[in-house]
CSV table of C-alpha atoms in Angstrom, one decimal:
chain,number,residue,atom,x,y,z
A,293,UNK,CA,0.0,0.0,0.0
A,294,UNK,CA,1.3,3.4,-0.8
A,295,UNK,CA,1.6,6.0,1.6
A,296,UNK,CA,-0.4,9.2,2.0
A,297,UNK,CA,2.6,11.8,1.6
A,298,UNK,CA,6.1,12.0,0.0
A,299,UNK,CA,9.1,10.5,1.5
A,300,UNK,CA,12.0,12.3,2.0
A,301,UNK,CA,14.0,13.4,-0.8
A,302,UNK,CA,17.0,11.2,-1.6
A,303,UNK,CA,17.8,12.3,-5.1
A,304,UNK,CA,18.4,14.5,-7.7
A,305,UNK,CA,15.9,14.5,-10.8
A,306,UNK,CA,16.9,12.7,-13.7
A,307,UNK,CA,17.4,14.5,-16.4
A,308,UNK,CA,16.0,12.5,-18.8
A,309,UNK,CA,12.8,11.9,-17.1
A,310,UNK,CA,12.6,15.5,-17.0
A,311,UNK,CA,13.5,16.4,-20.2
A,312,UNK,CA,10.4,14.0,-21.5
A,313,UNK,CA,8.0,15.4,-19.3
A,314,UNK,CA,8.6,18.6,-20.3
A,315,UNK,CA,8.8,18.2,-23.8
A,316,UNK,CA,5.2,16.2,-23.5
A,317,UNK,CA,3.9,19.1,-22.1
A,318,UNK,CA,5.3,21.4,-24.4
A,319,UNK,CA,4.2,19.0,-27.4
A,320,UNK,CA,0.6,19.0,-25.8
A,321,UNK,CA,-0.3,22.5,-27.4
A,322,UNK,CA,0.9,21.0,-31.4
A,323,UNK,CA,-1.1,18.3,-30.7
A,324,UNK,CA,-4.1,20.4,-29.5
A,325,UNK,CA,-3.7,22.6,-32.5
A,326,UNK,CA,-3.9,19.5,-35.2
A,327,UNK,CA,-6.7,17.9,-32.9
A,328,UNK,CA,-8.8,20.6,-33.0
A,329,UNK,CA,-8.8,20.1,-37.2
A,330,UNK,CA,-11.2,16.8,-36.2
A,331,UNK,CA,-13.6,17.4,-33.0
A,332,UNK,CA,-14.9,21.1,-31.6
A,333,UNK,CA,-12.8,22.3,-28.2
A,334,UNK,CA,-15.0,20.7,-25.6
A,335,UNK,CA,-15.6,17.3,-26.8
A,336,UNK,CA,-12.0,17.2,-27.4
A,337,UNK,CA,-11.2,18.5,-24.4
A,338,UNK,CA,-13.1,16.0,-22.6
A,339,UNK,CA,-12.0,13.2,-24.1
A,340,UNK,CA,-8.6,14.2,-23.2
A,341,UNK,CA,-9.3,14.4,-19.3
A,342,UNK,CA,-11.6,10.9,-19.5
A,343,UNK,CA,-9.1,8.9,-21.2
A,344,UNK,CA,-6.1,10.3,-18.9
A,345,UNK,CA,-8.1,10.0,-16.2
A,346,UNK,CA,-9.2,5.8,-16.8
A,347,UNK,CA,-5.6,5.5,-17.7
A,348,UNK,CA,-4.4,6.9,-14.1
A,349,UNK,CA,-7.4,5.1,-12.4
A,350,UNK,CA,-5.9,1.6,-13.6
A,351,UNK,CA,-2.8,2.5,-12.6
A,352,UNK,CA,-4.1,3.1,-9.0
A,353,UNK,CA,-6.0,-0.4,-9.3
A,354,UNK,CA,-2.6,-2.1,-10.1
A,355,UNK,CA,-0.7,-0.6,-7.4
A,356,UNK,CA,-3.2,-1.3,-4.9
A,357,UNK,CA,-3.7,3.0,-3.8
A,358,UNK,CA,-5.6,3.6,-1.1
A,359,UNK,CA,-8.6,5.5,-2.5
A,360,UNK,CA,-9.2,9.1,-0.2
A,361,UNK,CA,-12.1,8.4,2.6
A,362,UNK,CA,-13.7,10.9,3.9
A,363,UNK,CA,-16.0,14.2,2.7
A,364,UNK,CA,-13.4,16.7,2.8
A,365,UNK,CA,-11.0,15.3,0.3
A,366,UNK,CA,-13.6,14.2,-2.0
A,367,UNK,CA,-15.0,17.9,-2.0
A,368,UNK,CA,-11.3,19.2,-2.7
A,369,UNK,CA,-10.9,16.5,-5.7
A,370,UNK,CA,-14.2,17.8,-7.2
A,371,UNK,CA,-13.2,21.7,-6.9
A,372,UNK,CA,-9.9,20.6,-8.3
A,373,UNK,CA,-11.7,18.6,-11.2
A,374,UNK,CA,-13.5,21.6,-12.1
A,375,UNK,CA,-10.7,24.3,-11.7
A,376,UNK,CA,-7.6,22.7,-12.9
A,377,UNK,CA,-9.4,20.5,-15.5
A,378,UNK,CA,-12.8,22.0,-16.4
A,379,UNK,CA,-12.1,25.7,-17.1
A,380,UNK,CA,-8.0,25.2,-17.7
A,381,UNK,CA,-8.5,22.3,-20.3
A,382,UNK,CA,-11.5,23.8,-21.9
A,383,UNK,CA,-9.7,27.6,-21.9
A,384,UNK,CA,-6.6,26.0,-23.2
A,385,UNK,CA,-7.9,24.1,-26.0
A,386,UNK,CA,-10.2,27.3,-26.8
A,387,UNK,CA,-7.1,29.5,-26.6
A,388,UNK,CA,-5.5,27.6,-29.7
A,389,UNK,CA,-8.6,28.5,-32.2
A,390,UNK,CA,-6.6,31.6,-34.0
A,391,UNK,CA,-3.5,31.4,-32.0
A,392,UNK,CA,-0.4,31.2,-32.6
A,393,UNK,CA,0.8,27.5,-30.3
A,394,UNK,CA,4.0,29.0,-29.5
A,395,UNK,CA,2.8,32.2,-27.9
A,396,UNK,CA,-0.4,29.8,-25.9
A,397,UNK,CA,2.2,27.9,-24.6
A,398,UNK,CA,3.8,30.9,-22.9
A,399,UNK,CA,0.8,32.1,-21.8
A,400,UNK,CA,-0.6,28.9,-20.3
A,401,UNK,CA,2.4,28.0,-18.2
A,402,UNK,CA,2.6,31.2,-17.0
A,403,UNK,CA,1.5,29.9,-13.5
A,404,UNK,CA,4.8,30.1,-11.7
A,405,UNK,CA,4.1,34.2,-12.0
A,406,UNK,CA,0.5,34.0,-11.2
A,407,UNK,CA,1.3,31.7,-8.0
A,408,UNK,CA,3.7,34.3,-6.7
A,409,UNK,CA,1.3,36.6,-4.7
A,410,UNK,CA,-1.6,33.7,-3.3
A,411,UNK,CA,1.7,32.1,-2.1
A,412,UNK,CA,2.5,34.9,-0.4
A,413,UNK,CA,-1.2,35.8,1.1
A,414,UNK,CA,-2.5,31.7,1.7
A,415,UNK,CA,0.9,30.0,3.0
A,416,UNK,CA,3.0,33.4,4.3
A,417,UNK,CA,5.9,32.7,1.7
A,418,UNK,CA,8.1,35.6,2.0
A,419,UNK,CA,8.6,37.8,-1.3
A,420,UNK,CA,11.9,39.2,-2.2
A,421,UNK,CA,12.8,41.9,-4.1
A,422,UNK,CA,14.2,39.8,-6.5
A,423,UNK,CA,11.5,37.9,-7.2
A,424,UNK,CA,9.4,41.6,-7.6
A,425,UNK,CA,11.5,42.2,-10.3
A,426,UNK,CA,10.8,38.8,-11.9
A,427,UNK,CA,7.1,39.4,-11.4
A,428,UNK,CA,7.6,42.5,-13.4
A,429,UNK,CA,9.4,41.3,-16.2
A,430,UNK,CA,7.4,38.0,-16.3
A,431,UNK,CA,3.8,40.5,-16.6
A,432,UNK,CA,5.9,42.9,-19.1
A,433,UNK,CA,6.1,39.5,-21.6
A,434,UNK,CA,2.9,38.7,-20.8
A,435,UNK,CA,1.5,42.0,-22.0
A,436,UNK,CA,4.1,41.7,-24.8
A,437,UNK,CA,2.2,38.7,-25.9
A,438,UNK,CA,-1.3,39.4,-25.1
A,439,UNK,CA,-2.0,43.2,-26.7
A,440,UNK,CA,-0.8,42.7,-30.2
A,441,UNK,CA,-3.3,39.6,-30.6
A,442,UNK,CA,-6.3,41.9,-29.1
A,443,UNK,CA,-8.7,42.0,-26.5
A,444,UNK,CA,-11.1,39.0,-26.0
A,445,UNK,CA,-8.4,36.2,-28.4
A,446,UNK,CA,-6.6,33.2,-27.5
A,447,UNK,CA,-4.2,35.2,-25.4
A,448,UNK,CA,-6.5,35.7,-22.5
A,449,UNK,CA,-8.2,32.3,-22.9
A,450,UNK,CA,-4.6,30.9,-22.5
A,451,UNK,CA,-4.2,33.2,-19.5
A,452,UNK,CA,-7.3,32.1,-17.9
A,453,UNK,CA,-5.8,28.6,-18.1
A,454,UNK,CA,-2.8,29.7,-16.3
A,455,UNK,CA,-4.8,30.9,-13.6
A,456,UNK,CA,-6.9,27.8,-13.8
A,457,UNK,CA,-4.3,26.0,-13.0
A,458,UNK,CA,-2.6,27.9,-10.3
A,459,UNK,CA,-5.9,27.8,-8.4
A,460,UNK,CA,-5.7,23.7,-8.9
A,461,UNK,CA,-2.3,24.2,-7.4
A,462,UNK,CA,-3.1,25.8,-4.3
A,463,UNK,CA,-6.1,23.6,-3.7
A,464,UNK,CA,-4.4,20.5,-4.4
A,465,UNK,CA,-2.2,21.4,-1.4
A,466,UNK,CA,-4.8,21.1,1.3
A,467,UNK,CA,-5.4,17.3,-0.1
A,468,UNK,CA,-4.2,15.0,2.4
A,469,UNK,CA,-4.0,11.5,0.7
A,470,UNK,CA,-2.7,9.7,-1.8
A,471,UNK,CA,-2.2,11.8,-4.7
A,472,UNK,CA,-2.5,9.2,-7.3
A,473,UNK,CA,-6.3,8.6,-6.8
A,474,UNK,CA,-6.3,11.8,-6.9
A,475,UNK,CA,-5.3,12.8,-10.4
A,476,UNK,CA,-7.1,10.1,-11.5
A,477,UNK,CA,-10.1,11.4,-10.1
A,478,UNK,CA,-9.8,15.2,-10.6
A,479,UNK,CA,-9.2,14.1,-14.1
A,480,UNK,CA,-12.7,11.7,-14.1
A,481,UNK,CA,-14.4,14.5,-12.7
A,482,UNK,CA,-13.2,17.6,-14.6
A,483,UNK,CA,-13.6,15.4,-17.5
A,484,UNK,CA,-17.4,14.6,-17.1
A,485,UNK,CA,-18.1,18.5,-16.5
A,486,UNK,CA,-16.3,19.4,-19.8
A,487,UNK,CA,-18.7,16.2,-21.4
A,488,UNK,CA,-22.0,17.7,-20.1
A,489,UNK,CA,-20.8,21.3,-20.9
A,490,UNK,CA,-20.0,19.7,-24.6
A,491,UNK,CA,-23.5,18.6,-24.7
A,492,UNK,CA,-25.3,21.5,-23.9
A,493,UNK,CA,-23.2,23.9,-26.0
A,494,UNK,CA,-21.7,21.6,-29.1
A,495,UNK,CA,-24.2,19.2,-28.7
A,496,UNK,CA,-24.0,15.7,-30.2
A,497,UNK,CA,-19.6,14.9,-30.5
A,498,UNK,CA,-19.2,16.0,-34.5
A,499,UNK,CA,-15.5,14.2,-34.3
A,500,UNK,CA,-14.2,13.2,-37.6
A,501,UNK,CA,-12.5,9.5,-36.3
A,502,UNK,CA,-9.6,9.8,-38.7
A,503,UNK,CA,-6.0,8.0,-37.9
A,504,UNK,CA,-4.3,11.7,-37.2
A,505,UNK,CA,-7.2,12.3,-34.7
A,506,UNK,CA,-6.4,8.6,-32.9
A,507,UNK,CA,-2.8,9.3,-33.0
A,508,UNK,CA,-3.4,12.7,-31.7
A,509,UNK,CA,-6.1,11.9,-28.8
A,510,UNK,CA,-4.2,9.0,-27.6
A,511,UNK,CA,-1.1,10.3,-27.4
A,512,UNK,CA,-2.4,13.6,-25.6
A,513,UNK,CA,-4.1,11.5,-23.2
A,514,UNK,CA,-1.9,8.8,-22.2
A,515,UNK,CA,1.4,10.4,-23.5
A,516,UNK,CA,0.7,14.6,-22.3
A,517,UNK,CA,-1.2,14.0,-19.7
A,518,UNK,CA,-1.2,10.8,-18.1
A,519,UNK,CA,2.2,8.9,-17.8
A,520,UNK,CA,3.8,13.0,-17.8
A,521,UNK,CA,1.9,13.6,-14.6
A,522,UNK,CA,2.3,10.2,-13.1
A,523,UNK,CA,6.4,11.0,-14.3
A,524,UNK,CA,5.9,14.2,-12.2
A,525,UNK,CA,4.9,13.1,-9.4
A,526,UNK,CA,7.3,10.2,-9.5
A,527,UNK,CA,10.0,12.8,-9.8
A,528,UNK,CA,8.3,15.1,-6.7
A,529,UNK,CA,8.3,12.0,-4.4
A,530,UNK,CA,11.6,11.5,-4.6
A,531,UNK,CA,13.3,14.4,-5.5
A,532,UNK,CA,13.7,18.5,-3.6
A,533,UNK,CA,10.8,20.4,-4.6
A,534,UNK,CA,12.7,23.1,-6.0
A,535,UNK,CA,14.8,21.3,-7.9
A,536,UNK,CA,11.8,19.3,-10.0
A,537,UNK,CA,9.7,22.6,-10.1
A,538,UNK,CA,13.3,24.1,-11.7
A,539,UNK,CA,12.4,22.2,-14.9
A,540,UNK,CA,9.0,23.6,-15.9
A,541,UNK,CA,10.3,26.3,-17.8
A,542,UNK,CA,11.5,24.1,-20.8
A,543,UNK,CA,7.4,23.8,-21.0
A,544,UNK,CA,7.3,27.0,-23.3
A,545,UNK,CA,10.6,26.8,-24.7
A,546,UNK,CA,9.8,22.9,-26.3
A,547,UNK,CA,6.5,24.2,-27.2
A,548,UNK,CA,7.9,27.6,-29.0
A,549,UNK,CA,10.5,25.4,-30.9
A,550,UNK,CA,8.0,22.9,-32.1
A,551,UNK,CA,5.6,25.7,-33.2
A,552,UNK,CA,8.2,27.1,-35.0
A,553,UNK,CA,9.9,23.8,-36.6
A,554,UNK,CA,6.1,22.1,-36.8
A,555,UNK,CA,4.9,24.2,-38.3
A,556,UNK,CA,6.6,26.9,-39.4
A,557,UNK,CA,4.9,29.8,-37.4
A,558,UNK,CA,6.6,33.1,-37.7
A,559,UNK,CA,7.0,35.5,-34.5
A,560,UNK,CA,6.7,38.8,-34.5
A,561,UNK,CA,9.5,41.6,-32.7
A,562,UNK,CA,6.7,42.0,-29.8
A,563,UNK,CA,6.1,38.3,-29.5
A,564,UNK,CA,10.0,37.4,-29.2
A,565,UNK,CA,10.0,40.2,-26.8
A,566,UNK,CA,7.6,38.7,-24.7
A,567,UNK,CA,8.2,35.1,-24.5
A,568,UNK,CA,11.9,35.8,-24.0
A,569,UNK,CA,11.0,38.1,-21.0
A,570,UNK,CA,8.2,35.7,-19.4
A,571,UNK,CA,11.0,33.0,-19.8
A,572,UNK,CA,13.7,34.8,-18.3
A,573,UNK,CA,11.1,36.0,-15.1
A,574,UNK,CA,10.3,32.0,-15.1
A,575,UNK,CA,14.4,31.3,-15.1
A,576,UNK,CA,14.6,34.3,-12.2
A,577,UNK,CA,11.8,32.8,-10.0
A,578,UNK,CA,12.9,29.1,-10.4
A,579,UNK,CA,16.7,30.0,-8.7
A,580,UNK,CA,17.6,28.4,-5.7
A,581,UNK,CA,16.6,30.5,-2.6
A,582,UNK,CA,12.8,30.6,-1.7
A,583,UNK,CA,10.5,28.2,-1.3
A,584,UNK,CA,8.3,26.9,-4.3
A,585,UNK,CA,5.0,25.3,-4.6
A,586,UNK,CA,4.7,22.9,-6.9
A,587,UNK,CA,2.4,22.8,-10.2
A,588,UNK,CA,2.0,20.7,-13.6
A,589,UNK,CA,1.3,22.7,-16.7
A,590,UNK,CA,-1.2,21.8,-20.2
């Protein structure tokens, strides 16, 4: 039987474990992009989280994981479902719809400067002036990013994401248990929310079954999202907090690079700008030196 928390750290990350998970994650928003050619956002979306989710849920069969008992953390896996999976999947996937991926990428991992000040106010993590300055330069790209694609666009879907996820992040704190029930639940749960919200405004799943959409969806689910956050939180177990959470900012970078080589998407000066400066504020806030609460991104 597994154990309810973490023990204590006895290792580095491995690189190459870490270089994989990010690069899944970064991959996620190219395979969003050529999903989205074959099923409208939410379907897609939810099929995503369901077929992560059953993955993860097998997986906690097979290792015998205690399920979580009691109201409390139940309540807190539903609220997480919705949050971190409901509104950041379903934003995410929206965000890409006349988009560039490389710049949604940015955007949607931009938690580790969103989860700055809640730190701060919920769990009295000191700020220091360094990391100020990296929440300036981090919003500077952001805005970078954001204005030249206008008000009410991908950019601010892909932000709403971010803070999607940041808010899973905190809440996923207060959960006591096991957390690989958990993300196998959060995911069941978020997913059937994005299903029912499919129905009401898509309505019957138009999803064109070709072999690029298989390909796509499976490797999405199981690939992006399930065996990287089961990789994650392999990797957290054993492993210093900070130095796992140090890794997350290759999440834009892979994603830039395969937008660019993928599929050939140009940047503009401002764009540039901006993901360079939100990746440097990432760089700036990831150093050695404060405390860090851990998140997955996309």
């Amino acid at each position: 039987m597994t154990t309810s928390g973490p023990p204590a750290p006895v290792r580095r990350p491995k690189p190459l474990r870490m270089l994989w998970i990010t690069f899944a994650w970064g991959s996620c928003f190219l395979a969003i992009d050529l999903g989205l050619k074959d099923a409208p956002v939410l379907w897609f979306a939810a099929l995503r989280a369901l077929i992560a989710g059953g993955a993860l849920l097998a997986v906690t069969r097979v290792r015998g994981a205690p399920m979580p008992i009691g109201l409390r953390p139940w309540v807190l896996i539903t609220v997480m479902g919705v949050v971190n999976v409901s509104v950041a999947f379903g934003a995410m996937f929206a965000g890409l719809v006349g988009f560039s991926t490389g710049a949604a990428s940015v955007l949607a991992n931009a938690q580790p400067l969103l989860i700055v000040l809640p730190a701060w106010w919920i769990y009295k993590e000191n700020i220091s002036p360094r990391t100020l300055a990296a929440m300036g330069i981090g919003i500077a790209g952001l805005l970078a990013v954001a204005v030249p694609s206008g008000a009410g666009t991908g950019a601010w879907l892909s932000l709403t994401a971010a803070l999607a996820i940041t808010a899973g992040t905190l809440i996923s704190r207060q959960v006591k248990t096991d957390m690989l029930p958990v993300i196998a639940w959060h995911f069941l749960v978020g997913g059937a929310v994005l299903a029912l919200a499919a129905v009401l405004v898509e309505g019957p799943p138009a999803i064109s079954w070709t072999a690029r959409f298989v390909g796509v969806l499976l490797y999405l689910s199981l690939v992006g999202t399930a065996a990287a956050f089961l990789g994650w939180f392999t990797e957290v177990r054993h492993c210093r907090l900070d130095a796992v959470s140090a890794w997350t900012f290759l999440v834009p970078v892979f994603g830039i690079l395969l937008s660019i080589f993928a599929r050939g998407e140009r940047q503009t000066f401002w764009g540039i700008a901006g993901i360079a400066l939100v990746i440097v504020s990432m760089l700036v806030l990831e150093l050695p030196g404060r405390k860090r609460i851990v998140q997955a991104p996309g």
